GROMACS .gro file of C-alpha atoms in nm:
model
  509
    1MET     CA    1  -3.831  -0.177  -1.001
    2ASN     CA    2  -3.578  -0.510  -0.960
    3PRO     CA    3  -3.471  -0.415  -0.586
    4ALA     CA    4  -3.139  -0.662  -0.759
    5MET     CA    5  -3.135  -0.425  -0.986
    6ASN     CA    6  -3.045  -0.094  -0.752
    7ILE     CA    7  -2.789  -0.340  -0.528
    8ASP     CA    8  -2.634  -0.409  -0.837
    9ASN     CA    9  -2.571  -0.010  -0.965
   10LEU     CA   10  -2.421   0.061  -0.593
   11SER     CA   11  -2.233  -0.173  -0.578
   12PRO     CA   12  -1.926  -0.043  -0.743
   13TYR     CA   13  -2.004   0.300  -0.540
   14ILE     CA   14  -2.024   0.131  -0.229
   15VAL     CA   15  -1.650   0.017  -0.135
   16SER     CA   16  -1.564   0.478  -0.206
   17LEU     CA   17  -1.938   0.570   0.004
   18VAL     CA   18  -1.703   0.311   0.316
   19THR     CA   19  -1.361   0.424   0.190
   20PHE     CA   20  -1.483   0.838   0.200
   21ALA     CA   21  -1.755   0.893   0.454
   22PRO     CA   22  -1.510   0.918   0.742
   23LEU     CA   23  -1.345   1.222   0.590
   24VAL     CA   24  -1.653   1.367   0.467
   25GLY     CA   25  -1.729   1.363   0.807
   26ALA     CA   26  -1.400   1.473   0.909
   27LEU     CA   27  -1.470   1.763   0.696
   28PHE     CA   28  -1.765   1.888   0.859
   29LEU     CA   29  -1.630   1.852   1.178
   30THR     CA   30  -1.310   2.200   1.062
   31VAL     CA   31  -1.550   2.389   1.029
   32LEU     CA   32  -1.826   2.274   1.326
   33PRO     CA   33  -1.783   2.477   1.597
   34ARG     CA   34  -1.646   2.424   1.955
   35ARG     CA   35  -1.840   2.265   2.082
   36ASP     CA   36  -1.710   1.902   2.280
   37ARG     CA   37  -2.044   1.742   2.298
   38ASP     CA   38  -2.166   1.810   1.964
   39ILE     CA   39  -1.847   1.772   1.860
   40ARG     CA   40  -1.794   1.401   2.029
   41ILE     CA   41  -2.208   1.317   1.897
   42ILE     CA   42  -2.163   1.366   1.543
   43ALA     CA   43  -1.743   1.128   1.522
   44LEU     CA   44  -2.016   0.854   1.709
   45VAL     CA   45  -2.268   0.931   1.395
   46VAL     CA   46  -1.983   0.974   1.097
   47SER     CA   47  -1.829   0.656   1.206
   48LEU     CA   48  -2.189   0.444   1.313
   49LEU     CA   49  -2.319   0.576   0.933
   50THR     CA   50  -1.949   0.415   0.819
   51PHE     CA   51  -2.002   0.063   0.982
   52VAL     CA   52  -2.323   0.037   0.904
   53LEU     CA   53  -2.319   0.112   0.523
   54SER     CA   54  -1.932  -0.109   0.528
   55LEU     CA   55  -2.199  -0.418   0.688
   56HIS     CA   56  -2.343  -0.389   0.250
   57LEU     CA   57  -2.011  -0.542   0.188
   58PRO     CA   58  -2.089  -0.940   0.315
   59VAL     CA   59  -2.458  -0.928   0.258
   60TYR     CA   60  -2.435  -0.909  -0.107
   61PHE     CA   61  -2.142  -1.019  -0.078
   62HIS     CA   62  -2.135  -1.349  -0.391
   63ARG     CA   63  -1.841  -1.617  -0.179
   64ALA     CA   64  -1.789  -1.897  -0.410
   65GLN     CA   65  -1.615  -1.573  -0.582
   66THR     CA   66  -1.269  -1.600  -0.653
   67GLY     CA   67  -1.197  -1.283  -0.795
   68PHE     CA   68  -1.273  -0.909  -0.692
   69GLN     CA   69  -1.610  -0.775  -0.641
   70TYR     CA   70  -1.782  -0.404  -0.593
   71GLU     CA   71  -1.506  -0.299  -0.842
   72ILE     CA   72  -1.462   0.037  -1.071
   73ASP     CA   73  -1.209   0.131  -1.247
   74LYS     CA   74  -1.222   0.475  -1.358
   75PRO     CA   75  -0.872   0.671  -1.533
   76TRP     CA   76  -0.761   0.958  -1.302
   77ILE     CA   77  -0.485   1.059  -1.406
   78SER     CA   78  -0.321   0.956  -1.777
   79SER     CA   79   0.046   1.047  -1.718
   80PRO     CA   80   0.193   0.831  -1.507
   81ASN     CA   81  -0.075   0.562  -1.596
   82ILE     CA   82  -0.328   0.632  -1.256
   83HIS     CA   83  -0.650   0.485  -1.179
   84TYR     CA   84  -0.951   0.485  -0.944
   85HIS     CA   85  -0.952   0.138  -0.887
   86MET     CA   86  -1.121   0.005  -0.575
   87GLY     CA   87  -1.253  -0.307  -0.494
   88ILE     CA   88  -1.243  -0.638  -0.241
   89ASP     CA   89  -1.199  -1.004  -0.227
   90GLY     CA   90  -1.244  -1.255   0.039
   91ILE     CA   91  -0.895  -1.096   0.152
   92SER     CA   92  -0.945  -0.785   0.236
   93LEU     CA   93  -1.372  -0.792   0.291
   94TRP     CA   94  -1.362  -0.795   0.691
   95LEU     CA   95  -1.006  -0.618   0.757
   96VAL     CA   96  -1.242  -0.346   0.617
   97VAL     CA   97  -1.521  -0.452   0.841
   98LEU     CA   98  -1.313  -0.511   1.078
   99THR     CA   99  -1.233  -0.089   1.033
  100THR     CA  100  -1.518   0.060   1.011
  101PHE     CA  101  -1.630  -0.149   1.398
  102LEU     CA  102  -1.322  -0.030   1.620
  103THR     CA  103  -1.366   0.331   1.531
  104PRO     CA  104  -1.719   0.363   1.655
  105LEU     CA  105  -1.539   0.203   1.987
  106CYS     CA  106  -1.269   0.446   1.977
  107VAL     CA  107  -1.514   0.711   1.958
  108LEU     CA  108  -1.677   0.569   2.279
  109ILE     CA  109  -1.337   0.490   2.453
  110SER     CA  110  -1.230   0.865   2.446
  111TRP     CA  111  -1.538   1.052   2.514
  112LYS     CA  112  -1.435   1.005   2.863
  113SER     CA  113  -1.083   1.057   2.808
  114ILE     CA  114  -0.975   1.374   2.596
  115HIS     CA  115  -1.096   1.683   2.720
  116ASP     CA  116  -0.808   1.959   2.548
  117ARG     CA  117  -0.726   1.997   2.150
  118VAL     CA  118  -1.141   1.742   2.142
  119LYS     CA  119  -1.158   1.898   1.750
  120GLU     CA  120  -0.846   1.813   1.572
  121PHE     CA  121  -0.852   1.462   1.749
  122PHE     CA  122  -1.176   1.292   1.654
  123ILE     CA  123  -1.116   1.480   1.315
  124LEU     CA  124  -0.782   1.262   1.335
  125LEU     CA  125  -0.941   0.953   1.420
  126LEU     CA  126  -1.173   0.984   1.049
  127ILE     CA  127  -0.955   1.089   0.856
  128LEU     CA  128  -0.714   0.795   0.997
  129GLU     CA  129  -1.016   0.532   0.922
  130THR     CA  130  -1.020   0.670   0.597
  131ALA     CA  131  -0.653   0.623   0.504
  132LEU     CA  132  -0.734   0.278   0.668
  133ILE     CA  133  -0.970   0.198   0.467
  134GLY     CA  134  -0.891   0.307   0.150
  135VAL     CA  135  -0.563   0.067   0.181
  136PHE     CA  136  -0.708  -0.254   0.228
  137THR     CA  137  -0.968  -0.158  -0.044
  138SER     CA  138  -0.683   0.020  -0.372
  139LEU     CA  139  -0.603  -0.235  -0.651
  140ASP     CA  140  -0.409   0.020  -0.858
  141LEU     CA  141  -0.007   0.050  -0.664
  142PHE     CA  142   0.003   0.390  -0.674
  143LEU     CA  143  -0.306   0.454  -0.505
  144PHE     CA  144  -0.255   0.150  -0.270
  145TYR     CA  145   0.112   0.391  -0.201
  146PHE     CA  146  -0.109   0.689  -0.111
  147PHE     CA  147  -0.301   0.553   0.125
  148TRP     CA  148  -0.028   0.346   0.275
  149GLU     CA  149   0.125   0.629   0.366
  150ALA     CA  150  -0.195   0.841   0.470
  151THR     CA  151  -0.164   0.633   0.803
  152LEU     CA  152   0.124   0.748   0.890
  153ILE     CA  153   0.058   1.149   0.964
  154PRO     CA  154  -0.238   1.098   1.175
  155MET     CA  155  -0.160   0.823   1.346
  156ALA     CA  156   0.204   1.001   1.448
  157LEU     CA  157  -0.009   1.315   1.553
  158LEU     CA  158  -0.210   1.102   1.767
  159ILE     CA  159   0.030   0.970   1.897
  160GLY     CA  160   0.222   1.305   1.948
  161VAL     CA  161   0.007   1.480   2.059
  162PHE     CA  162  -0.296   1.348   2.252
  163GLY     CA  163   0.026   1.081   2.461
  164HIS     CA  164   0.132   1.047   2.722
  165ASP     CA  165   0.479   1.185   2.916
  166ARG     CA  166   0.693   1.068   2.565
  167LYS     CA  167   0.441   1.094   2.359
  168ILE     CA  168   0.637   1.334   2.050
  169TYR     CA  169   0.960   1.003   2.151
  170ALA     CA  170   0.715   0.753   2.031
  171ALA     CA  171   0.558   0.993   1.709
  172VAL     CA  172   0.879   1.036   1.587
  173ARG     CA  173   1.017   0.681   1.651
  174PHE     CA  174   0.631   0.480   1.422
  175PHE     CA  175   0.748   0.754   1.191
  176MET     CA  176   1.060   0.767   1.070
  177TYR     CA  177   1.012   0.320   1.161
  178THR     CA  178   0.776   0.321   0.859
  179MET     CA  179   0.823   0.568   0.673
  180ILE     CA  180   1.181   0.495   0.564
  181ALA     CA  181   1.081   0.157   0.580
  182SER     CA  182   0.781   0.218   0.311
  183VAL     CA  183   1.053   0.349   0.014
  184PHE     CA  184   1.236   0.052  -0.058
  185MET     CA  185   0.848  -0.036  -0.182
  186LEU     CA  186   0.778   0.299  -0.346
  187ALA     CA  187   1.044   0.181  -0.588
  188ALA     CA  188   0.887  -0.168  -0.602
  189ILE     CA  189   0.660   0.021  -0.809
  190LEU     CA  190   0.813   0.237  -0.923
  191TRP     CA  191   1.032  -0.065  -1.078
  192LEU     CA  192   0.704  -0.257  -1.174
  193TYR     CA  193   0.489   0.091  -1.305
  194SER     CA  194   0.863   0.236  -1.533
  195HIS     CA  195   0.846  -0.216  -1.729
  196THR     CA  196   0.481  -0.241  -1.729
  197GLY     CA  197   0.295   0.075  -1.821
  198SER     CA  198   0.062   0.059  -1.501
  199PHE     CA  199   0.031   0.030  -1.177
  200ASP     CA  200  -0.312  -0.127  -1.197
  201PHE     CA  201  -0.309  -0.488  -0.959
  202VAL     CA  202  -0.419  -0.682  -1.130
  203VAL     CA  203  -0.319  -0.656  -1.524
  204ILE     CA  204   0.116  -0.633  -1.275
  205ARG     CA  205  -0.034  -0.980  -1.181
  206ASP     CA  206  -0.117  -1.092  -1.525
  207GLN     CA  207   0.168  -1.001  -1.712
  208ILE     CA  208   0.424  -1.201  -1.448
  209ALA     CA  209   0.208  -1.474  -1.490
  210ARG     CA  210   0.238  -1.465  -1.849
  211GLY     CA  211   0.627  -1.404  -1.789
  212ALA     CA  212   0.535  -1.047  -2.011
  213VAL     CA  213   0.781  -0.826  -1.795
  214PRO     CA  214   1.137  -0.768  -1.990
  215ASN     CA  215   1.410  -0.848  -1.700
  216PHE     CA  216   1.112  -0.951  -1.430
  217PRO     CA  217   1.338  -1.286  -1.332
  218ALA     CA  218   1.649  -1.075  -1.286
  219ALA     CA  219   1.485  -0.834  -1.074
  220ALA     CA  220   1.210  -0.969  -0.825
  221GLN     CA  221   1.454  -1.174  -0.609
  222TRP     CA  222   1.471  -0.732  -0.509
  223LEU     CA  223   1.105  -0.595  -0.622
  224PHE     CA  224   0.977  -0.930  -0.343
  225LEU     CA  225   1.276  -0.722  -0.043
  226GLY     CA  226   1.149  -0.468  -0.093
  227PHE     CA  227   0.816  -0.491  -0.099
  228PHE     CA  228   0.862  -0.734   0.246
  229VAL     CA  229   1.093  -0.533   0.424
  230ALA     CA  230   0.723  -0.191   0.426
  231PHE     CA  231   0.577  -0.495   0.515
  232ALA     CA  232   0.711  -0.673   0.802
  233VAL     CA  233   0.838  -0.328   0.947
  234LYS     CA  234   0.492  -0.317   0.973
  235VAL     CA  235   0.374  -0.565   1.120
  236PRO     CA  236   0.557  -0.568   1.254
  237LEU     CA  237   0.843  -0.874   1.304
  238PHE     CA  238   1.143  -0.966   1.491
  239PRO     CA  239   1.402  -0.808   1.469
  240PHE     CA  240   1.191  -0.436   1.353
  241HIS     CA  241   0.902  -0.430   1.590
  242THR     CA  242   1.082  -0.208   1.816
  243TRP     CA  243   0.895   0.064   1.790
  244LEU     CA  244   0.570  -0.098   1.891
  245PRO     CA  245   0.612  -0.053   2.268
  246ASP     CA  246   0.647   0.295   2.303
  247ALA     CA  247   0.464   0.401   2.047
  248HIS     CA  248   0.222   0.188   2.220
  249VAL     CA  249   0.224   0.254   2.556
  250GLU     CA  250   0.251   0.657   2.512
  251ALA     CA  251  -0.044   0.663   2.284
  252PRO     CA  252  -0.427   0.762   2.352
  253THR     CA  253  -0.693   0.414   2.455
  254ALA     CA  254  -0.791   0.504   2.066
  255GLY     CA  255  -0.458   0.502   1.863
  256SER     CA  256  -0.339   0.162   2.063
  257VAL     CA  257  -0.687   0.045   1.978
  258LEU     CA  258  -0.620   0.123   1.579
  259LEU     CA  259  -0.234   0.057   1.583
  260ALA     CA  260  -0.322  -0.340   1.716
  261GLY     CA  261  -0.661  -0.371   1.606
  262VAL     CA  262  -0.610  -0.283   1.232
  263LEU     CA  263  -0.279  -0.044   1.124
  264LEU     CA  264  -0.100  -0.379   1.221
  265LYS     CA  265  -0.234  -0.652   0.965
  266MET     CA  266  -0.113  -0.330   0.644
  267GLY     CA  267   0.166  -0.533   0.692
  268THR     CA  268   0.025  -0.901   0.749
  269TYR     CA  269  -0.240  -0.753   0.462
  270GLY     CA  270   0.016  -0.670   0.212
  271MET     CA  271   0.217  -0.998   0.291
  272LEU     CA  272  -0.088  -1.201   0.137
  273ARG     CA  273  -0.178  -0.945  -0.059
  274PHE     CA  274   0.129  -0.848  -0.277
  275ASN     CA  275   0.457  -1.117  -0.114
  276LEU     CA  276   0.225  -1.342  -0.248
  277GLY     CA  277   0.025  -1.329  -0.499
  278LEU     CA  278   0.327  -1.081  -0.700
  279PHE     CA  279   0.630  -1.304  -0.599
  280PRO     CA  280   0.485  -1.610  -0.535
  281GLU     CA  281   0.817  -1.830  -0.677
  282GLN     CA  282   1.012  -1.560  -0.490
  283ALA     CA  283   0.758  -1.638  -0.187
  284HIS     CA  284   0.839  -1.968  -0.174
  285ARG     CA  285   1.232  -1.971  -0.121
  286ASN     CA  286   1.264  -1.669   0.123
  287ALA     CA  287   0.948  -1.911   0.266
  288SER     CA  288   1.184  -2.091   0.575
  289TRP     CA  289   1.439  -1.745   0.647
  290ILE     CA  290   1.068  -1.581   0.698
  291MET     CA  291   0.902  -1.883   0.930
  292ILE     CA  292   1.215  -1.880   1.087
  293LEU     CA  293   1.248  -1.478   1.137
  294ALA     CA  294   0.796  -1.553   1.331
  295LEU     CA  295   0.827  -1.820   1.529
  296ILE     CA  296   1.135  -1.563   1.704
  297GLY     CA  297   0.921  -1.374   1.763
  298ILE     CA  298   0.675  -1.565   1.855
  299ILE     CA  299   0.858  -1.717   2.126
  300TYR     CA  300   1.028  -1.367   2.247
  301GLY     CA  301   0.751  -1.140   2.208
  302ALA     CA  302   0.505  -1.391   2.474
  303LEU     CA  303   0.838  -1.461   2.668
  304VAL     CA  304   0.901  -1.006   2.663
  305ALA     CA  305   0.550  -0.965   2.754
  306LEU     CA  306   0.625  -1.213   3.073
  307VAL     CA  307   0.836  -1.046   3.249
  308GLN     CA  308   0.675  -0.731   3.148
  309PRO     CA  309   0.599  -0.427   3.506
  310ASN     CA  310   0.422  -0.230   3.255
  311MET     CA  311   0.063  -0.357   3.120
  312LYS     CA  312   0.039  -0.207   2.833
  313LYS     CA  313   0.399  -0.270   2.748
  314LEU     CA  314   0.233  -0.633   2.772
  315ILE     CA  315  -0.027  -0.606   2.623
  316ALA     CA  316   0.195  -0.458   2.274
  317TYR     CA  317   0.461  -0.755   2.325
  318SER     CA  318   0.108  -1.032   2.252
  319SER     CA  319   0.078  -0.802   2.003
  320VAL     CA  320   0.427  -0.909   1.886
  321SER     CA  321   0.331  -1.264   1.884
  322HIS     CA  322   0.022  -1.300   1.768
  323LEU     CA  323   0.154  -1.165   1.478
  324GLY     CA  324   0.362  -1.358   1.485
  325PHE     CA  325   0.113  -1.681   1.390
  326VAL     CA  326   0.001  -1.438   1.113
  327VAL     CA  327   0.313  -1.461   0.927
  328LEU     CA  328   0.352  -1.808   0.979
  329GLY     CA  329   0.038  -1.898   0.860
  330ILE     CA  330   0.064  -1.713   0.493
  331PHE     CA  331   0.451  -1.843   0.439
  332SER     CA  332   0.274  -2.161   0.527
  333PHE     CA  333   0.141  -2.230   0.154
  334THR     CA  334  -0.177  -2.388   0.326
  335GLN     CA  335  -0.573  -2.375   0.299
  336LEU     CA  336  -0.593  -2.494   0.607
  337GLY     CA  337  -0.203  -2.152   0.726
  338LEU     CA  338  -0.401  -1.865   0.509
  339ASN     CA  339  -0.741  -1.910   0.706
  340GLY     CA  340  -0.563  -1.913   1.020
  341ALA     CA  341  -0.388  -1.649   0.898
  342MET     CA  342  -0.651  -1.423   0.808
  343PHE     CA  343  -0.895  -1.523   1.084
  344VAL     CA  344  -0.606  -1.397   1.352
  345MET     CA  345  -0.602  -1.082   1.261
  346LEU     CA  346  -0.958  -1.099   1.276
  347ALA     CA  347  -0.927  -1.206   1.593
  348HIS     CA  348  -0.654  -1.001   1.759
  349GLY     CA  349  -0.810  -0.700   1.678
  350ILE     CA  350  -1.122  -0.786   1.852
  351SER     CA  351  -0.933  -0.883   2.135
  352THR     CA  352  -0.614  -0.694   2.161
  353GLY     CA  353  -0.858  -0.371   2.121
  354GLY     CA  354  -1.082  -0.524   2.405
  355LEU     CA  355  -0.780  -0.576   2.580
  356PHE     CA  356  -0.602  -0.160   2.521
  357MET     CA  357  -0.989  -0.101   2.627
  358LEU     CA  358  -0.922  -0.244   2.951
  359ALA     CA  359  -0.603  -0.043   2.969
  360GLY     CA  360  -0.713   0.219   2.898
  361ILE     CA  361  -1.014   0.225   3.135
  362LEU     CA  362  -0.790   0.168   3.436
  363HIS     CA  363  -0.525   0.436   3.338
  364GLU     CA  364  -0.801   0.633   3.410
  365ARG     CA  365  -0.894   0.658   3.763
  366ARG     CA  366  -0.529   0.513   3.874
  367HIS     CA  367  -0.316   0.741   3.565
  368THR     CA  368  -0.082   0.429   3.621
  369TYR     CA  369  -0.034   0.117   3.332
  370GLU     CA  370   0.203  -0.060   3.670
  371ILE     CA  371   0.080  -0.396   3.701
  372SER     CA  372   0.212  -0.351   4.062
  373GLU     CA  373   0.018  -0.087   4.150
  374PHE     CA  374  -0.307  -0.303   4.173
  375GLY     CA  375  -0.446  -0.600   4.342
  376GLY     CA  376  -0.797  -0.698   4.488
  377LEU     CA  377  -0.947  -0.509   4.170
  378ALA     CA  378  -1.198  -0.843   4.096
  379ALA     CA  379  -1.437  -0.718   4.488
  380ILE     CA  380  -1.462  -0.360   4.366
  381THR     CA  381  -1.505  -0.356   4.008
  382PRO     CA  382  -1.719  -0.726   3.956
  383VAL     CA  383  -1.786  -0.551   3.632
  384TYR     CA  384  -1.456  -0.431   3.539
  385ALA     CA  385  -1.261  -0.754   3.570
  386ALA     CA  386  -1.547  -1.038   3.448
  387THR     CA  387  -1.525  -0.823   3.180
  388TYR     CA  388  -1.134  -0.862   3.168
  389LEU     CA  389  -1.090  -1.163   3.214
  390PHE     CA  390  -1.293  -1.237   2.947
  391MET     CA  391  -1.086  -1.052   2.725
  392VAL     CA  392  -0.776  -1.189   2.892
  393LEU     CA  393  -0.943  -1.553   2.751
  394ALA     CA  394  -1.032  -1.509   2.403
  395SER     CA  395  -0.698  -1.348   2.376
  396VAL     CA  396  -0.543  -1.711   2.491
  397GLY     CA  397  -0.753  -1.886   2.297
  398LEU     CA  398  -0.963  -2.071   2.482
  399PRO     CA  399  -1.220  -2.244   2.264
  400LEU     CA  400  -1.548  -2.121   2.176
  401LEU     CA  401  -1.400  -1.767   2.155
  402ASN     CA  402  -1.245  -1.572   1.896
  403GLY     CA  403  -0.835  -1.682   1.930
  404PHE     CA  404  -0.891  -2.057   1.971
  405ILE     CA  405  -0.983  -2.105   1.612
  406GLY     CA  406  -0.751  -1.921   1.433
  407GLU     CA  407  -0.470  -2.029   1.604
  408PHE     CA  408  -0.558  -2.434   1.564
  409LEU     CA  409  -0.619  -2.360   1.182
  410VAL     CA  410  -0.259  -2.221   1.103
  411LEU     CA  411  -0.047  -2.473   1.346
  412SER     CA  412  -0.283  -2.746   1.134
  413GLY     CA  413  -0.113  -2.531   0.821
  414ALA     CA  414   0.252  -2.515   0.981
  415PHE     CA  415   0.252  -2.919   1.107
  416GLN     CA  416   0.144  -2.941   0.717
  417ALA     CA  417   0.456  -2.741   0.608
  418ARG     CA  418   0.697  -2.892   0.904
  419ALA     CA  419   0.582  -3.019   1.186
  420VAL     CA  420   0.920  -2.813   1.405
  421TYR     CA  421   0.684  -2.504   1.237
  422GLY     CA  422   0.404  -2.604   1.404
  423ILE     CA  423   0.575  -2.735   1.711
  424LEU     CA  424   0.764  -2.395   1.834
  425GLY     CA  425   0.473  -2.257   1.711
  426ALA     CA  426   0.235  -2.407   1.922
  427THR     CA  427   0.479  -2.338   2.262
  428GLY     CA  428   0.365  -1.933   2.165
  429VAL     CA  429  -0.009  -2.087   2.281
  430ILE     CA  430   0.116  -2.227   2.641
  431TRP     CA  431   0.298  -1.872   2.679
  432SER     CA  432   0.026  -1.592   2.611
  433ALA     CA  433  -0.153  -1.830   2.835
  434GLY     CA  434   0.117  -1.784   3.133
  435TYR     CA  435   0.164  -1.429   3.100
  436LEU     CA  436  -0.221  -1.266   3.022
  437LEU     CA  437  -0.308  -1.536   3.293
  438TRP     CA  438  -0.048  -1.400   3.514
  439MET     CA  439  -0.045  -1.012   3.521
  440TYR     CA  440  -0.496  -1.066   3.574
  441GLN     CA  441  -0.375  -1.236   3.882
  442ARG     CA  442  -0.202  -0.989   3.972
  443VAL     CA  443  -0.444  -0.707   3.893
  444PHE     CA  444  -0.755  -0.838   4.078
  445TYR     CA  445  -0.695  -1.096   4.257
  446GLY     CA  446  -0.550  -1.086   4.610
  447LYS     CA  447  -0.612  -0.840   4.892
  448VAL     CA  448  -0.570  -0.502   4.842
  449THR     CA  449  -0.278  -0.397   4.906
  450ASN     CA  450  -0.280   0.021   4.788
  451PRO     CA  451  -0.557   0.194   4.986
  452ILE     CA  452  -0.588   0.406   4.683
  453ASN     CA  453  -0.715   0.110   4.428
  454ASN     CA  454  -1.073   0.107   4.724
  455SER     CA  455  -1.246   0.452   4.546
  456ILE     CA  456  -1.166   0.286   4.183
  457GLY     CA  457  -1.581   0.301   3.994
  458ASP     CA  458  -1.589   0.015   3.788
  459MET     CA  459  -1.705   0.072   3.484
  460ILE     CA  460  -1.978   0.350   3.307
  461GLY     CA  461  -2.220   0.321   3.079
  462VAL     CA  462  -2.007   0.474   2.790
  463GLU     CA  463  -1.707   0.219   2.873
  464LYS     CA  464  -1.959  -0.152   2.875
  465ALA     CA  465  -2.065   0.076   2.499
  466ALA     CA  466  -1.723   0.095   2.409
  467VAL     CA  467  -1.609  -0.282   2.493
  468TRP     CA  468  -1.876  -0.573   2.474
  469PRO     CA  469  -1.975  -0.540   2.121
  470CYS     CA  470  -1.535  -0.700   2.120
  471ALA     CA  471  -1.680  -0.938   2.406
  472VAL     CA  472  -1.943  -1.006   2.152
  473ALA     CA  473  -1.824  -1.062   1.957
  474ALA     CA  474  -1.491  -1.302   1.958
  475LEU     CA  475  -1.821  -1.514   2.147
  476VAL     CA  476  -1.965  -1.474   1.753
  477MET     CA  477  -1.613  -1.495   1.638
  478GLY     CA  478  -1.574  -1.846   1.831
  479VAL     CA  479  -1.883  -1.982   1.817
  480ALA     CA  480  -1.939  -1.921   1.425
  481PRO     CA  481  -1.625  -1.923   1.251
  482ILE     CA  482  -1.791  -2.005   0.891
  483LEU     CA  483  -2.010  -1.678   0.877
  484TRP     CA  484  -1.630  -1.501   0.830
  485LEU     CA  485  -1.432  -1.843   0.731
  486GLY     CA  486  -1.703  -1.871   0.367
  487SER     CA  487  -1.537  -1.625   0.194
  488ILE     CA  488  -1.227  -1.617   0.318
  489ASP     CA  489  -1.137  -1.955   0.211
  490PRO     CA  490  -1.233  -1.887  -0.182
  491ALA     CA  491  -0.986  -1.607  -0.182
  492VAL     CA  492  -0.674  -1.764   0.029
  493TYR     CA  493  -0.719  -2.041  -0.301
  494ALA     CA  494  -0.691  -1.748  -0.526
  495VAL     CA  495  -0.360  -1.627  -0.401
  496LEU     CA  496  -0.230  -2.032  -0.354
  497HIS     CA  497  -0.343  -2.117  -0.684
  498PRO     CA  498   0.027  -1.964  -0.853
  499VAL     CA  499   0.232  -2.116  -0.534
  500ALA     CA  500   0.099  -2.420  -0.582
  501GLN     CA  501   0.230  -2.359  -0.965
  502VAL     CA  502   0.557  -2.304  -0.839
  503LEU     CA  503   0.532  -2.589  -0.585
  504SER     CA  504   0.495  -2.799  -0.897
  505LYS     CA  505   0.746  -2.721  -1.104
  506VAL     CA  506   0.998  -2.812  -0.770
  507VAL     CA  507   0.896  -3.123  -0.740
  508GLY     CA  508   0.871  -3.170  -1.069
  509GLN     CA  509   1.202  -3.053  -1.140
   0.00000   0.00000   0.00000
């Protein structure tokens, strides 16, 4: 039998296998006896197996193809007309792999730090992984909304049960902000279903493109805003960012890694997939004020990070700044800008995820994130200090590391759209170097002013196993970005094509 035939037969099911493998693992953990070591090992095995399965996606992905691949479309509920429609393109491909890559690292970084309710912690972690992957692979809007909301419960519980001092406040605030904003998206989805008879993204997109949706021109702006509000709060875009610092500071390390690394990308993915994919004309009309909000987020997030006394809150505000770059690139409507936005999403997930893990390692030893409590750690923990510096430089955007490529492409696209956007956006790169390097200098250089820091141990094996893959990924992405951009570029072109048609009509008028 031809091996290619076996691969083709597997292809329609591989997305479902990757999506639901963690959920199966979580269900298995529920019936397992409460032996903490066994639970940790099984959670690690399940998350690693999911990562290995997900590697099938880029290996057999047709990079020149612009449509969705690995599709499966089965009727699920007859009334309303809901399908189990799953698939990926070059936009969602790497976000799925990012999720499966970070989850086993979250298991490793939690190996020693989670002591109580170990079983519940890893069950929630695996359920969250399934929900996150489902967001990126769903092509039915009902299914997409189901997974979108499903991410809230395990993340809120991870913060509220396993977090720090103000964990309940942070969990409730996170849940309420994002759930209320999602109601606007639900209203927009229900309007589209009532006027198209389908929840299918492809069907709705094609009907809108043909002008076959009744009353769409009158409702388009409100539908665009319904989706946009839900995504802007999730990013979070200024001024919807206020829930994020508390959620990060109070969350356990694994929660912060998945929150910054993947969950925030749900918002920018949604803007790219739905705001641009379904409403290209409205996206163009609203681009100016959205890009201004993105620029405010870049500069404001960086300036606030610069004055933070708390290491974890500083990294949280850096996420506000970096995600501003993503939104700026998306609404530049340039090939460079959108390619850069996708690359920044992936690079931010790797580098910021690594920084949160490193901050968590220090918290395990000292039970504080206050920068003033440290100083001179480079002499005491040389391996930890070198690893931290590498991830800081990746986040800053040092050439040959992952942060440089995405920011360069975004700023190039912003300059093409409007020079002043590129100039203002470029200041964010300068500020990011300021706050991250200044934090590093205060924590690692100088004399050891606090005697208790002399007893801080260097990184142990499980911590190296959690953080070093992020460092390797940051280097590979910086040296060989074409491995990612080769599949991202055709998908971005497909998204930009309807927008380009709108722009040509505007120019023609």
